[in-house]
Amino acid sequence: MDTTTDQTETDAQTNDPTNAAAVRPPADIAAARRRRLLRAATVAAAVVLPLLVWVVAVPLAGLDLVAGVGPTAQTVTPASIVAVALLMGFAAWGVIALLERVTRHGRRIFAIVGWTLLALSLLGPVGAGASGAVLVTLLAMHLVTGGAIIIGLPLAARRRSAE
């Protein structure tokens, strides 16, 4: 094999703007990796926090955590908590990543939309007819999940002053 051909191919890859590894300096790659890890940790926290609320309310306090009334009533289980928290966490991650690419104010827009949607989500347990300890527990689960996502995802992109 001709070494000049190999060198020419390597030079072409380095100058190719579609070759992201060649275009991005190592510091940018490290920052992107750090941001992904922190955002994954945020989604994990958004799963664990409502589970902790569930553990306190159901096994420890003996609460029958049912959302809704009548034939549409559903028992809130750990599996449903994990599924919904993961779905919301990854959807929010996609939204903030998109906003950061298309606008300079992505984090601000994300916060406004996120807090608005969280406030609207609090109407769910109220509208479902929950009351007393069940209502407080469901609201707490909404707040810890939404709060972790809305606060955590934008923080993952902030630069530290030492960097």
PDB file of C-alpha atoms in Angstrom:
ATOM      1  CA  MET A   1       0.000   0.000   0.000  1.00  0.00           C
ATOM      2  CA  ASP A   2       1.236   3.466  -0.885  1.00  0.00           C
ATOM      3  CA  THR A   3       1.948   5.664   2.153  1.00  0.00           C
ATOM      4  CA  THR A   4       1.340   8.866   0.192  1.00  0.00           C
ATOM      5  CA  THR A   5      -2.214   7.695  -0.546  1.00  0.00           C
ATOM      6  CA  ASP A   6      -2.766   6.962   3.151  1.00  0.00           C
ATOM      7  CA  GLN A   7      -1.423  10.411   4.104  1.00  0.00           C
ATOM      8  CA  THR A   8      -3.610  12.101   1.470  1.00  0.00           C
ATOM      9  CA  GLU A   9      -6.700  10.299   2.808  1.00  0.00           C
ATOM     10  CA  THR A  10      -5.809  11.330   6.368  1.00  0.00           C
ATOM     11  CA  ASP A  11      -5.351  14.960   5.273  1.00  0.00           C
ATOM     12  CA  ALA A  12      -8.680  14.861   3.446  1.00  0.00           C
ATOM     13  CA  GLN A  13     -10.428  13.526   6.564  1.00  0.00           C
ATOM     14  CA  THR A  14      -8.851  16.215   8.734  1.00  0.00           C
ATOM     15  CA  ASN A  15      -9.988  18.994   6.382  1.00  0.00           C
ATOM     16  CA  ASP A  16     -13.425  17.468   5.805  1.00  0.00           C
ATOM     17  CA  PRO A  17     -16.008  19.683   7.621  1.00  0.00           C
ATOM     18  CA  THR A  18     -18.308  16.676   7.982  1.00  0.00           C
ATOM     19  CA  ASN A  19     -15.673  14.879  10.046  1.00  0.00           C
ATOM     20  CA  ALA A  20     -16.759  16.106  13.494  1.00  0.00           C
ATOM     21  CA  ALA A  21     -13.802  14.571  15.322  1.00  0.00           C
ATOM     22  CA  ALA A  22     -11.372  16.505  13.145  1.00  0.00           C
ATOM     23  CA  VAL A  23     -13.259  19.801  13.469  1.00  0.00           C
ATOM     24  CA  ARG A  24     -13.887  19.782  17.211  1.00  0.00           C
ATOM     25  CA  PRO A  25     -10.957  20.407  19.530  1.00  0.00           C
ATOM     26  CA  PRO A  26     -10.457  17.965  22.416  1.00  0.00           C
ATOM     27  CA  ALA A  27     -11.761  20.508  24.944  1.00  0.00           C
ATOM     28  CA  ASP A  28     -15.088  20.649  23.096  1.00  0.00           C
ATOM     29  CA  ILE A  29     -15.302  16.869  23.004  1.00  0.00           C
ATOM     30  CA  ALA A  30     -14.618  16.695  26.748  1.00  0.00           C
ATOM     31  CA  ALA A  31     -17.244  19.381  27.423  1.00  0.00           C
ATOM     32  CA  ALA A  32     -19.817  17.508  25.325  1.00  0.00           C
ATOM     33  CA  ARG A  33     -19.049  14.282  27.194  1.00  0.00           C
ATOM     34  CA  ARG A  34     -19.357  16.085  30.538  1.00  0.00           C
ATOM     35  CA  ARG A  35     -22.672  17.637  29.467  1.00  0.00           C
ATOM     36  CA  ARG A  36     -24.068  14.244  28.392  1.00  0.00           C
ATOM     37  CA  LEU A  37     -23.008  12.621  31.663  1.00  0.00           C
ATOM     38  CA  LEU A  38     -24.535  15.402  33.765  1.00  0.00           C
ATOM     39  CA  ARG A  39     -27.748  15.287  31.749  1.00  0.00           C
ATOM     40  CA  ALA A  40     -27.931  11.511  32.125  1.00  0.00           C
ATOM     41  CA  ALA A  41     -27.456  11.977  35.875  1.00  0.00           C
ATOM     42  CA  THR A  42     -30.281  14.532  35.822  1.00  0.00           C
ATOM     43  CA  VAL A  43     -32.622  12.057  34.139  1.00  0.00           C
ATOM     44  CA  ALA A  44     -31.570   9.420  36.682  1.00  0.00           C
ATOM     45  CA  ALA A  45     -32.374  11.841  39.514  1.00  0.00           C
ATOM     46  CA  ALA A  46     -35.758  12.530  37.902  1.00  0.00           C
ATOM     47  CA  VAL A  47     -36.440   8.791  38.151  1.00  0.00           C
ATOM     48  CA  VAL A  48     -35.071   8.199  41.654  1.00  0.00           C
ATOM     49  CA  LEU A  49     -36.679  11.190  43.414  1.00  0.00           C
ATOM     50  CA  PRO A  50     -40.330  10.267  42.746  1.00  0.00           C
ATOM     51  CA  LEU A  51     -39.500   6.669  43.634  1.00  0.00           C
ATOM     52  CA  LEU A  52     -38.281   7.899  47.023  1.00  0.00           C
ATOM     53  CA  VAL A  53     -41.556   9.785  47.479  1.00  0.00           C
ATOM     54  CA  TRP A  54     -43.428   6.584  46.556  1.00  0.00           C
ATOM     55  CA  VAL A  55     -41.378   4.527  49.056  1.00  0.00           C
ATOM     56  CA  VAL A  56     -42.209   6.943  51.866  1.00  0.00           C
ATOM     57  CA  ALA A  57     -45.896   7.125  50.941  1.00  0.00           C
ATOM     58  CA  VAL A  58     -46.783   3.556  50.042  1.00  0.00           C
ATOM     59  CA  PRO A  59     -44.645   0.964  51.853  1.00  0.00           C
ATOM     60  CA  LEU A  60     -43.704   3.112  54.852  1.00  0.00           C
ATOM     61  CA  ALA A  61     -46.869   5.185  55.399  1.00  0.00           C
ATOM     62  CA  GLY A  62     -49.258   2.536  54.036  1.00  0.00           C
ATOM     63  CA  LEU A  63     -50.957   4.884  51.562  1.00  0.00           C
ATOM     64  CA  ASP A  64     -53.046   3.363  48.768  1.00  0.00           C
ATOM     65  CA  LEU A  65     -51.727   5.489  45.904  1.00  0.00           C
ATOM     66  CA  VAL A  66     -54.448   5.468  43.269  1.00  0.00           C
ATOM     67  CA  ALA A  67     -54.846   8.152  40.608  1.00  0.00           C
ATOM     68  CA  GLY A  68     -58.370   8.700  39.360  1.00  0.00           C
ATOM     69  CA  VAL A  69     -61.728   7.372  40.489  1.00  0.00           C
ATOM     70  CA  GLY A  70     -64.064   4.649  39.358  1.00  0.00           C
ATOM     71  CA  PRO A  71     -63.206   2.370  36.441  1.00  0.00           C
ATOM     72  CA  THR A  72     -60.452   4.695  35.194  1.00  0.00           C
ATOM     73  CA  ALA A  73     -58.555   4.600  38.494  1.00  0.00           C
ATOM     74  CA  GLN A  74     -54.953   3.418  38.230  1.00  0.00           C
ATOM     75  CA  THR A  75     -52.619   2.350  40.979  1.00  0.00           C
ATOM     76  CA  VAL A  76     -49.328   4.229  40.823  1.00  0.00           C
ATOM     77  CA  THR A  77     -46.576   1.605  40.724  1.00  0.00           C
ATOM     78  CA  PRO A  78     -42.785   1.904  40.632  1.00  0.00           C
ATOM     79  CA  ALA A  79     -42.819   0.681  37.025  1.00  0.00           C
ATOM     80  CA  SER A  80     -45.205   3.446  35.963  1.00  0.00           C
ATOM     81  CA  ILE A  81     -43.113   6.030  37.810  1.00  0.00           C
ATOM     82  CA  VAL A  82     -39.908   4.890  36.083  1.00  0.00           C
ATOM     83  CA  ALA A  83     -41.563   4.772  32.646  1.00  0.00           C
ATOM     84  CA  VAL A  84     -43.101   8.239  32.883  1.00  0.00           C
ATOM     85  CA  ALA A  85     -40.001   9.841  34.423  1.00  0.00           C
ATOM     86  CA  LEU A  86     -37.736   8.360  31.742  1.00  0.00           C
ATOM     87  CA  LEU A  87     -40.084   9.429  28.974  1.00  0.00           C
ATOM     88  CA  MET A  88     -40.322  12.988  30.293  1.00  0.00           C
ATOM     89  CA  GLY A  89     -36.606  13.194  31.071  1.00  0.00           C
ATOM     90  CA  PHE A  90     -35.452  12.093  27.624  1.00  0.00           C
ATOM     91  CA  ALA A  91     -38.095  14.210  25.886  1.00  0.00           C
ATOM     92  CA  ALA A  92     -36.923  17.254  27.847  1.00  0.00           C
ATOM     93  CA  TRP A  93     -33.301  16.419  27.020  1.00  0.00           C
ATOM     94  CA  GLY A  94     -34.198  16.408  23.327  1.00  0.00           C
ATOM     95  CA  VAL A  95     -36.050  19.705  23.627  1.00  0.00           C
ATOM     96  CA  ILE A  96     -33.204  21.522  25.377  1.00  0.00           C
ATOM     97  CA  ALA A  97     -30.638  20.103  22.938  1.00  0.00           C
ATOM     98  CA  LEU A  98     -32.735  21.363  20.034  1.00  0.00           C
ATOM     99  CA  LEU A  99     -33.280  24.773  21.615  1.00  0.00           C
ATOM    100  CA  GLU A 100     -29.550  25.156  22.291  1.00  0.00           C
ATOM    101  CA  ARG A 101     -28.846  24.510  18.606  1.00  0.00           C
ATOM    102  CA  VAL A 102     -31.442  26.868  17.141  1.00  0.00           C
ATOM    103  CA  THR A 103     -31.422  29.826  19.532  1.00  0.00           C
ATOM    104  CA  ARG A 104     -29.067  31.699  21.829  1.00  0.00           C
ATOM    105  CA  HIS A 105     -31.710  31.697  24.567  1.00  0.00           C
ATOM    106  CA  GLY A 106     -32.379  27.958  24.624  1.00  0.00           C
ATOM    107  CA  ARG A 107     -32.009  27.549  28.382  1.00  0.00           C
ATOM    108  CA  ARG A 108     -34.305  30.489  29.124  1.00  0.00           C
ATOM    109  CA  ILE A 109     -36.967  29.238  26.716  1.00  0.00           C
ATOM    110  CA  PHE A 110     -36.615  25.738  28.153  1.00  0.00           C
ATOM    111  CA  ALA A 111     -37.129  27.060  31.687  1.00  0.00           C
ATOM    112  CA  ILE A 112     -40.215  29.063  30.763  1.00  0.00           C
ATOM    113  CA  VAL A 113     -41.795  26.162  28.887  1.00  0.00           C
ATOM    114  CA  GLY A 114     -40.752  23.653  31.553  1.00  0.00           C
ATOM    115  CA  TRP A 115     -42.145  25.569  34.535  1.00  0.00           C
ATOM    116  CA  THR A 116     -45.359  26.241  32.613  1.00  0.00           C
ATOM    117  CA  LEU A 117     -45.798  22.561  31.752  1.00  0.00           C
ATOM    118  CA  LEU A 118     -44.998  21.549  35.323  1.00  0.00           C
ATOM    119  CA  ALA A 119     -47.671  23.929  36.626  1.00  0.00           C
ATOM    120  CA  LEU A 120     -50.160  22.472  34.160  1.00  0.00           C
ATOM    121  CA  SER A 121     -49.195  18.907  35.134  1.00  0.00           C
ATOM    122  CA  LEU A 122     -50.152  19.697  38.728  1.00  0.00           C
ATOM    123  CA  LEU A 123     -53.731  20.018  37.518  1.00  0.00           C
ATOM    124  CA  GLY A 124     -53.720  16.286  36.669  1.00  0.00           C
ATOM    125  CA  PRO A 125     -53.926  14.926  40.214  1.00  0.00           C
ATOM    126  CA  VAL A 126     -56.405  17.648  41.175  1.00  0.00           C
ATOM    127  CA  GLY A 127     -58.587  16.948  38.142  1.00  0.00           C
ATOM    128  CA  ALA A 128     -58.420  13.210  38.738  1.00  0.00           C
ATOM    129  CA  GLY A 129     -60.218  13.690  42.042  1.00  0.00           C
ATOM    130  CA  ALA A 130     -57.301  12.896  44.342  1.00  0.00           C
ATOM    131  CA  SER A 131     -57.549  14.322  47.830  1.00  0.00           C
ATOM    132  CA  GLY A 132     -55.738  14.355  51.142  1.00  0.00           C
ATOM    133  CA  ALA A 133     -52.495  12.418  51.429  1.00  0.00           C
ATOM    134  CA  VAL A 134     -52.864  10.922  47.947  1.00  0.00           C
ATOM    135  CA  LEU A 135     -53.093  14.394  46.409  1.00  0.00           C
ATOM    136  CA  VAL A 136     -50.077  15.649  48.374  1.00  0.00           C
ATOM    137  CA  THR A 137     -48.062  12.586  47.353  1.00  0.00           C
ATOM    138  CA  LEU A 138     -48.944  12.884  43.662  1.00  0.00           C
ATOM    139  CA  LEU A 139     -48.169  16.603  43.668  1.00  0.00           C
ATOM    140  CA  ALA A 140     -44.852  15.950  45.407  1.00  0.00           C
ATOM    141  CA  MET A 141     -43.964  13.337  42.772  1.00  0.00           C
ATOM    142  CA  HIS A 142     -44.749  15.812  39.972  1.00  0.00           C
ATOM    143  CA  LEU A 143     -42.716  18.548  41.649  1.00  0.00           C
ATOM    144  CA  VAL A 144     -39.588  16.501  42.317  1.00  0.00           C
ATOM    145  CA  THR A 145     -39.579  14.996  38.830  1.00  0.00           C
ATOM    146  CA  GLY A 146     -40.230  18.261  37.025  1.00  0.00           C
ATOM    147  CA  GLY A 147     -37.951  20.261  39.279  1.00  0.00           C
ATOM    148  CA  ALA A 148     -35.038  17.867  38.740  1.00  0.00           C
ATOM    149  CA  ILE A 149     -35.474  18.029  34.970  1.00  0.00           C
ATOM    150  CA  ILE A 150     -36.099  21.765  34.673  1.00  0.00           C
ATOM    151  CA  ILE A 151     -33.234  22.734  36.976  1.00  0.00           C
ATOM    152  CA  GLY A 152     -30.776  19.948  36.140  1.00  0.00           C
ATOM    153  CA  LEU A 153     -30.748  19.848  32.344  1.00  0.00           C
ATOM    154  CA  PRO A 154     -29.822  23.520  31.804  1.00  0.00           C
ATOM    155  CA  LEU A 155     -27.222  23.413  34.584  1.00  0.00           C
ATOM    156  CA  ALA A 156     -25.414  20.622  32.771  1.00  0.00           C
ATOM    157  CA  ALA A 157     -24.539  23.023  29.942  1.00  0.00           C
ATOM    158  CA  ARG A 158     -23.174  25.860  32.060  1.00  0.00           C
ATOM    159  CA  ARG A 159     -19.449  26.370  31.946  1.00  0.00           C
ATOM    160  CA  ARG A 160     -17.435  26.507  35.115  1.00  0.00           C
ATOM    161  CA  SER A 161     -15.312  29.587  35.640  1.00  0.00           C
ATOM    162  CA  ALA A 162     -12.172  27.442  36.002  1.00  0.00           C
ATOM    163  CA  GLU A 163     -12.545  26.036  32.477  1.00  0.00           C
TER     164      GLU A 163
END
